[in-house]
Coordinates of C-alpha atoms in Angstrom, one line a residue:
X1183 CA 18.8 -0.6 17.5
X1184 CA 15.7 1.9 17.4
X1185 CA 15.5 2.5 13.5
X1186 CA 12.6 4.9 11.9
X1187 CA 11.0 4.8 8.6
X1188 CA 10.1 7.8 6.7
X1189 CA 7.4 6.4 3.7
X1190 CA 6.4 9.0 2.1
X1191 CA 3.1 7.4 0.4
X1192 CA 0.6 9.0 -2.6
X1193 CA -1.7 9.0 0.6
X1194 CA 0.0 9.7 3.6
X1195 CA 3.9 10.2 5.3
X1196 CA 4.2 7.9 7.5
X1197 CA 6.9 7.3 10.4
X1198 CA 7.6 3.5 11.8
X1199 CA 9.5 3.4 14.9
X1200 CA 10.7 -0.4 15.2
X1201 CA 13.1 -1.3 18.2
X1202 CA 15.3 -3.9 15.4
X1203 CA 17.9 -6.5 15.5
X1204 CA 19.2 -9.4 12.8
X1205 CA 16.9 -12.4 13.2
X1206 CA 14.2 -11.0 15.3
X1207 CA 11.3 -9.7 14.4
X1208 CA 11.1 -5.6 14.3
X1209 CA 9.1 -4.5 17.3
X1210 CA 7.0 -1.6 16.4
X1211 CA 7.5 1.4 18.8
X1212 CA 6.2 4.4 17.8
X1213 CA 3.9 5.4 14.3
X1214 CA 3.6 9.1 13.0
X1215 CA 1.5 10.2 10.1
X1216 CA -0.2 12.7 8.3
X1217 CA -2.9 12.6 6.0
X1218 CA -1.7 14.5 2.6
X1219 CA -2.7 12.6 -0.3
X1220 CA -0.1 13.6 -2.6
X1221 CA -1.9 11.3 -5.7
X1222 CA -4.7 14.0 -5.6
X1223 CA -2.5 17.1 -5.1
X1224 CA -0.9 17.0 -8.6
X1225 CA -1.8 19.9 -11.3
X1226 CA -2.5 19.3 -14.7
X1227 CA 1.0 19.0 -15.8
X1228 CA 1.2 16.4 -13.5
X1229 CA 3.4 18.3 -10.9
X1230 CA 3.1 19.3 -7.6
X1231 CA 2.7 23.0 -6.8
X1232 CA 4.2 25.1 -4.6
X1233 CA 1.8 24.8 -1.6
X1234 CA 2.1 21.0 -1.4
X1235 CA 5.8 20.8 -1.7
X1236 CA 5.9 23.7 1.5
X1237 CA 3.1 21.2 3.2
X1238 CA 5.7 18.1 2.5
X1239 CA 8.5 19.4 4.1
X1240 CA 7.0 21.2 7.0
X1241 CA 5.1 17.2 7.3
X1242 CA 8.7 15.6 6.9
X1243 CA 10.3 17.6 9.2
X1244 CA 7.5 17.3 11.9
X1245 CA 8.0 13.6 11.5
X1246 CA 12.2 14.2 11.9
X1247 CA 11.2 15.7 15.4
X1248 CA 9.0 13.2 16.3
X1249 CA 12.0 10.6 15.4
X1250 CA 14.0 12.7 17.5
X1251 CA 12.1 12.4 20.4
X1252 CA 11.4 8.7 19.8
X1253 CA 15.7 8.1 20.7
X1254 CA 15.6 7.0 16.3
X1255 CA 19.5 6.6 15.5
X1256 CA 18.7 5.8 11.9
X1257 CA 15.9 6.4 9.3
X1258 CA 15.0 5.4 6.3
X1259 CA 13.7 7.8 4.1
X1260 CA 11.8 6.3 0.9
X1261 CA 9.0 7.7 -1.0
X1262 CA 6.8 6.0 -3.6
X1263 CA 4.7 6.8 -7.0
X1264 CA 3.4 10.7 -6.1
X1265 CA 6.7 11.3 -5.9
X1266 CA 8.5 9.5 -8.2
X1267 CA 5.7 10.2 -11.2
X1268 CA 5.6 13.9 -10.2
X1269 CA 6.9 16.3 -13.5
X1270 CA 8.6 18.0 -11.1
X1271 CA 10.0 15.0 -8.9
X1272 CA 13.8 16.3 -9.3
X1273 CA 12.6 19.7 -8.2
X1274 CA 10.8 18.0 -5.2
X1275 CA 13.9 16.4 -4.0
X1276 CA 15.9 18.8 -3.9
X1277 CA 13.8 21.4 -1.9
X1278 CA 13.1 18.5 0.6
X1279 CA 16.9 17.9 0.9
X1280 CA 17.4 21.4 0.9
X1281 CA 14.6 22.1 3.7
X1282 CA 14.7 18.8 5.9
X1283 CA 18.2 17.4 5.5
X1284 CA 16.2 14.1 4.0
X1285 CA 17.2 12.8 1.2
X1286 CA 14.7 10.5 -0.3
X1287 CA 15.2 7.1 -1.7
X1288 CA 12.2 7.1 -4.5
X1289 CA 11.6 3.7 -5.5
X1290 CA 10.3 2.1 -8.3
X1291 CA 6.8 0.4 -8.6
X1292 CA 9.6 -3.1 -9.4
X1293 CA 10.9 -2.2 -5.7
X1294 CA 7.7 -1.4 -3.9
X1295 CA 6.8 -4.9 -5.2
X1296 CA 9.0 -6.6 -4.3
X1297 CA 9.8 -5.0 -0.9
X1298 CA 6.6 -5.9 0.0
X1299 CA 6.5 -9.1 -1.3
X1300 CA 9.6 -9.7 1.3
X1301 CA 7.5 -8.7 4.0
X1302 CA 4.4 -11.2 3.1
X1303 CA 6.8 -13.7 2.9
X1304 CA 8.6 -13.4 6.1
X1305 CA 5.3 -13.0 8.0
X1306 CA 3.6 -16.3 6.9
X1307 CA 6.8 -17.9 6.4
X1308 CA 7.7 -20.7 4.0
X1309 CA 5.0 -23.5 5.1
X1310 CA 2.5 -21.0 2.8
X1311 CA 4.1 -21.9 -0.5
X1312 CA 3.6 -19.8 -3.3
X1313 CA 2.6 -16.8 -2.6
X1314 CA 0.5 -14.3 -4.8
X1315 CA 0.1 -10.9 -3.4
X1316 CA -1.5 -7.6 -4.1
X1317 CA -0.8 -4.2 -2.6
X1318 CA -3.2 -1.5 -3.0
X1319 CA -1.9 2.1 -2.3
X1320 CA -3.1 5.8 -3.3
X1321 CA -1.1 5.8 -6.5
X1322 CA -0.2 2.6 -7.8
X1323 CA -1.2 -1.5 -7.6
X1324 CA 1.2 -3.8 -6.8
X1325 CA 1.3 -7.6 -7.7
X1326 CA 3.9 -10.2 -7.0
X1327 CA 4.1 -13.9 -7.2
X1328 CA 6.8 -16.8 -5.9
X1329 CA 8.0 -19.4 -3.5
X1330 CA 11.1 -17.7 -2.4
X1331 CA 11.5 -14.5 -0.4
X1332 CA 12.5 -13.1 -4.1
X1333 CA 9.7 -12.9 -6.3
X1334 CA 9.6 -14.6 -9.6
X1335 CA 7.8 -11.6 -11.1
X1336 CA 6.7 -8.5 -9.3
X1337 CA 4.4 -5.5 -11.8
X1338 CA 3.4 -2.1 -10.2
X1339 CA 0.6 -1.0 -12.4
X1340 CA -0.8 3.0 -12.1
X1341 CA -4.4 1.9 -10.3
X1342 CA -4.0 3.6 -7.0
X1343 CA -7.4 4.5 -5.3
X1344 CA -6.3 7.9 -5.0
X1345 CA -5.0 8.3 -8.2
X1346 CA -8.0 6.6 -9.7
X1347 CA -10.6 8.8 -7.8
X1348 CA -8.8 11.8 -8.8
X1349 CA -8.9 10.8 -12.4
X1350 CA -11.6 9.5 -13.0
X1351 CA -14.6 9.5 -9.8
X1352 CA -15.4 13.1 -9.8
X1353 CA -18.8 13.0 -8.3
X1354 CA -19.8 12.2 -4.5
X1355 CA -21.9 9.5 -4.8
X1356 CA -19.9 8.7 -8.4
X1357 CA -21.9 9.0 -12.2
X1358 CA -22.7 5.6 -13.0
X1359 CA -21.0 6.2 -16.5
X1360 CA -17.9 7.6 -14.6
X1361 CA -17.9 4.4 -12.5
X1362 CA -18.8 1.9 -15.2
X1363 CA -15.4 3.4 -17.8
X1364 CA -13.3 3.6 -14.6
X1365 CA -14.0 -0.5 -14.1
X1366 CA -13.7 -1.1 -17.8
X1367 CA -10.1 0.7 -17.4
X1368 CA -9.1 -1.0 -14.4
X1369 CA -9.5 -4.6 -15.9
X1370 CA -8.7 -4.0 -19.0
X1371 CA -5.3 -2.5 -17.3
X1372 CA -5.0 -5.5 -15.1
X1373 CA -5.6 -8.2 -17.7
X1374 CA -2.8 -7.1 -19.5
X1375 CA -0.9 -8.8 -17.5
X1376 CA -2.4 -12.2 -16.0
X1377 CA -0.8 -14.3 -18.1
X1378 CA 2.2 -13.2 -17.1
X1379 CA 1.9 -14.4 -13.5
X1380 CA -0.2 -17.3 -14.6
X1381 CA 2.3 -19.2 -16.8
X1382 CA 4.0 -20.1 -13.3
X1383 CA 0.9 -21.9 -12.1
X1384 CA -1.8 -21.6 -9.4
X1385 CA -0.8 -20.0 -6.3
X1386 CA -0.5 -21.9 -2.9
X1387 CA -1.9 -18.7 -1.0
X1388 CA -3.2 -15.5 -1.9
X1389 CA -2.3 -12.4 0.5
X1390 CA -3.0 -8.8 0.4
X1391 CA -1.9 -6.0 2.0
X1392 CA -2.3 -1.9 2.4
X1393 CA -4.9 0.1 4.2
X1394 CA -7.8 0.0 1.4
X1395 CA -7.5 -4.1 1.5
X1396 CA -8.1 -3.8 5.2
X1397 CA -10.8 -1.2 5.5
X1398 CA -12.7 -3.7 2.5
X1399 CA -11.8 -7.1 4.8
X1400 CA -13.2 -5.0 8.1
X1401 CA -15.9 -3.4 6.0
X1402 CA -16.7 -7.5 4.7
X1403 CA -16.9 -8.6 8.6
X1404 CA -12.9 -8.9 9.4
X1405 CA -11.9 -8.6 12.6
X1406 CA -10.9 -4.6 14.5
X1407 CA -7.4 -3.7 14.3
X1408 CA -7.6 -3.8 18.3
X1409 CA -7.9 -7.4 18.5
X1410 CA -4.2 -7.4 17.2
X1411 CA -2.0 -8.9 14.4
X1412 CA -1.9 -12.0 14.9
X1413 CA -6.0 -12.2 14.3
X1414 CA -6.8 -14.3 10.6
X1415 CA -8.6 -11.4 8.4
X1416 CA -9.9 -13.0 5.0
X1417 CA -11.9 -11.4 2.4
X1418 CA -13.7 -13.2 -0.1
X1419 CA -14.5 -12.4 -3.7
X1420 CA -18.3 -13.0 -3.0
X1421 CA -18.4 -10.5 -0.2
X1422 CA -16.3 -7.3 -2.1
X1423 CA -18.6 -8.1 -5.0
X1424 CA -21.8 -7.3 -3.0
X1425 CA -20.1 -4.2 -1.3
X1426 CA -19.1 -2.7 -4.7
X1427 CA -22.3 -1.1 -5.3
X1428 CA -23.3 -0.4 -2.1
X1429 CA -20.1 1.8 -1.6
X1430 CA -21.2 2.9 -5.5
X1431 CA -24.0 4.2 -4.4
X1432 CA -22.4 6.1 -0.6
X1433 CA -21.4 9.4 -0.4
X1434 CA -18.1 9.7 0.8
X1435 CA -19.5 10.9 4.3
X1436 CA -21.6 7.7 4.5
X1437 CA -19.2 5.7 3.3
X1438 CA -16.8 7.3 6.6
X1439 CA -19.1 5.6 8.6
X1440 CA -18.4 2.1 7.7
X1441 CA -16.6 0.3 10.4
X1442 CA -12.7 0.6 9.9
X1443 CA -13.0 3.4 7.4
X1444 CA -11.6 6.8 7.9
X1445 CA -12.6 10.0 7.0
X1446 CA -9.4 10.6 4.8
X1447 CA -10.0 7.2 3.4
X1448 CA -13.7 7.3 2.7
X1449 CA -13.9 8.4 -1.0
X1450 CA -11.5 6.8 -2.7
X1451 CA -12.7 3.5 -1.0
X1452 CA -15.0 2.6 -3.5
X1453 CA -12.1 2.8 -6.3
X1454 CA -9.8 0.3 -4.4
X1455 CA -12.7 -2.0 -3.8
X1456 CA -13.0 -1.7 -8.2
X1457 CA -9.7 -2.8 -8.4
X1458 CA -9.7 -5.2 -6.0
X1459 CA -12.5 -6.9 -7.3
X1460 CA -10.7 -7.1 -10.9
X1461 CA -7.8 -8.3 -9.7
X1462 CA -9.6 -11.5 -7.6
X1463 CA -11.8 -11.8 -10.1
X1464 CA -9.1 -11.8 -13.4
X1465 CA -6.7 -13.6 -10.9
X1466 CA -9.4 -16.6 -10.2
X1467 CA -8.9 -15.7 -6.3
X1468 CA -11.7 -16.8 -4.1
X1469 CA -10.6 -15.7 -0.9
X1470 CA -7.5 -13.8 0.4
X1471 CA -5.5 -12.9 3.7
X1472 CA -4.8 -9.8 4.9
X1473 CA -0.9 -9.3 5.7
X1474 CA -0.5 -7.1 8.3
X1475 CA 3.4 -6.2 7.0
X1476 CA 3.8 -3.9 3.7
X1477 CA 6.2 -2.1 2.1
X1478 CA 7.8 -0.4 5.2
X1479 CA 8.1 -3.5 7.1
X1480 CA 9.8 -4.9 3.7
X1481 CA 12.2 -1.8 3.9
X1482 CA 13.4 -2.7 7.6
X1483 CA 13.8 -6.1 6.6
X1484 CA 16.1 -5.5 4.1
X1485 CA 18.2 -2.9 5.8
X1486 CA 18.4 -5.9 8.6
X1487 CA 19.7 -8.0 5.8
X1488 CA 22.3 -6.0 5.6
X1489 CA 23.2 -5.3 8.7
X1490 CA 27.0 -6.9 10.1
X1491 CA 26.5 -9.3 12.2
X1492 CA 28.2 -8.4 16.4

């Protein structure tokens, strides 16, 4: 069956297309997104305005057509921590319901873990062992840790890039104050909660996933996104630590320049590559793999799951 997925991100909505059948491997068909960085879009009560709830639905519905057109008999609507850690997320909801027909599944930080700790798993299988993994996305950093394809323990903390940038990286290239509190709050956020992954013992292999992880990896000498999936990417704690200040001392417009990196991406770059660098660093990770299946793969997989069988 030709099943879509509708993530509705803190950075983008994005549409999957995936031909999809128990026991096989979703085929991707078809992607669709738009660039609205939701994490950045909030006011100062925290909720989103008017203007970005009209640009949400007119974006959702666009993406509806474009499922449509794509012969999608099913999608799976989801969004994540914009959404659910709007003021106004109830409100939200109900004028996209109202306006699209959508109604979206808003998952927890707990879910987005481990949905996307699934995914990791089923794409480097059980041979990998113990598997930690960390997920970078605009509004929220997710970690997870285990040898089955349920995690033992899975913590979404609020250190998105976007969310981060928005916060607390006001300047283009950034105040080397602003920078220096915004790494003291990273780790200090992060190492709240080491020992709680750490009690279950080293990890066999570290993986990471979610476009700011792979824009550092290419950034760090990885491999182009053309060369396919199936290429190794690695990035190493040595390497993020010598990019750090470089990208600290880019504009965004230079940093847009960097192989890998889009415009839309470029200035909040340099507050994922913060929190990735406290999280290998506080984790004791050397080097890491790039998964190329997240959270929306995760989604699909489940919904497979579930699935009767013919």
């Amino acid at each position: 069956m030709r099943l879509g997925v509708l993530d509705v991100g803190s950075n983008t909505v994005h549409l999957l297309v995936v031909d999809a059948h128990p026991g096989a491997r979703p085929l991707p068909a078809h992607s669709h997104k738009a660039e609205l960085r939701l994490a950045e879009l909030l006011d100062g009560d925290g909720a989103i305005g008017p203007e970005g709830v009209d640009t949400l639905t007119a974006t959702i519905q666009d993406a509806l057509e474009a499922a449509e057109d794509k012969g999608v008999e099913d999608v799976l609507a989801f969004a994540t921590s914009a959404v659910r850690e709007a003021a106004n997320a109830d409100s939200v909801l109900a004028q996209v319901a109202d306006k699209t027909g959508v109604r979206l599944d808003v998952l927890t930080g707990d879910e987005e873990a481990r949905l996307t700790f699934l995914a990791a798993r089923r794409w480097f299988g059980w041979s990998r062992g113990r598997l930690l993994l960390l997920d970078i996305g605009g509004g929220s950093l997710e970690i997870a840790y285990g040898l089955d394809e349920e995690p033992d323990k899975a913590v979404s903390l609020p250190l998105g890039a976007g969310r981060l940038t928005s916060a607390m990286l006001p300047g283009d290239p950034p105040d080397p104050v602003d920078l220096r509190a915004l790494r003291r709050h990273v780790r200090a956020q992060i190492a709240r909660i080491v020992g709680e992954f750490t009690r279950f013992g080293p990890p066999d292999h570290v993986v990471a996933t979610s476009k700011t992880f792979k824009q550092l990896a290419r950034i760090a000498g990885a491999a182009r996104s053309a060369e396919g999936l199936y290429v190794e990417r690695r990035l190493s704690r040595n390497a993020l630590e010598e990019w750090v200040p470089r990208l600290a001392a880019m504009t965004a417009e230079e940093r847009a320049e960097l192989p890998g990196v889009s415009e839309g991406r470029a200035r909040q770059l340099l507050a994922g590559a913060l929190v990735a660098e406290a999280a290998m660093d506080l984790f004791g990770v050397e080097d890491l793999e790039i998964c190329p299946w997240a959270l929306r793969e995760g989604v699909i997989l489940r919904r497979l799951d579930h699935l009767p069988e013919d």
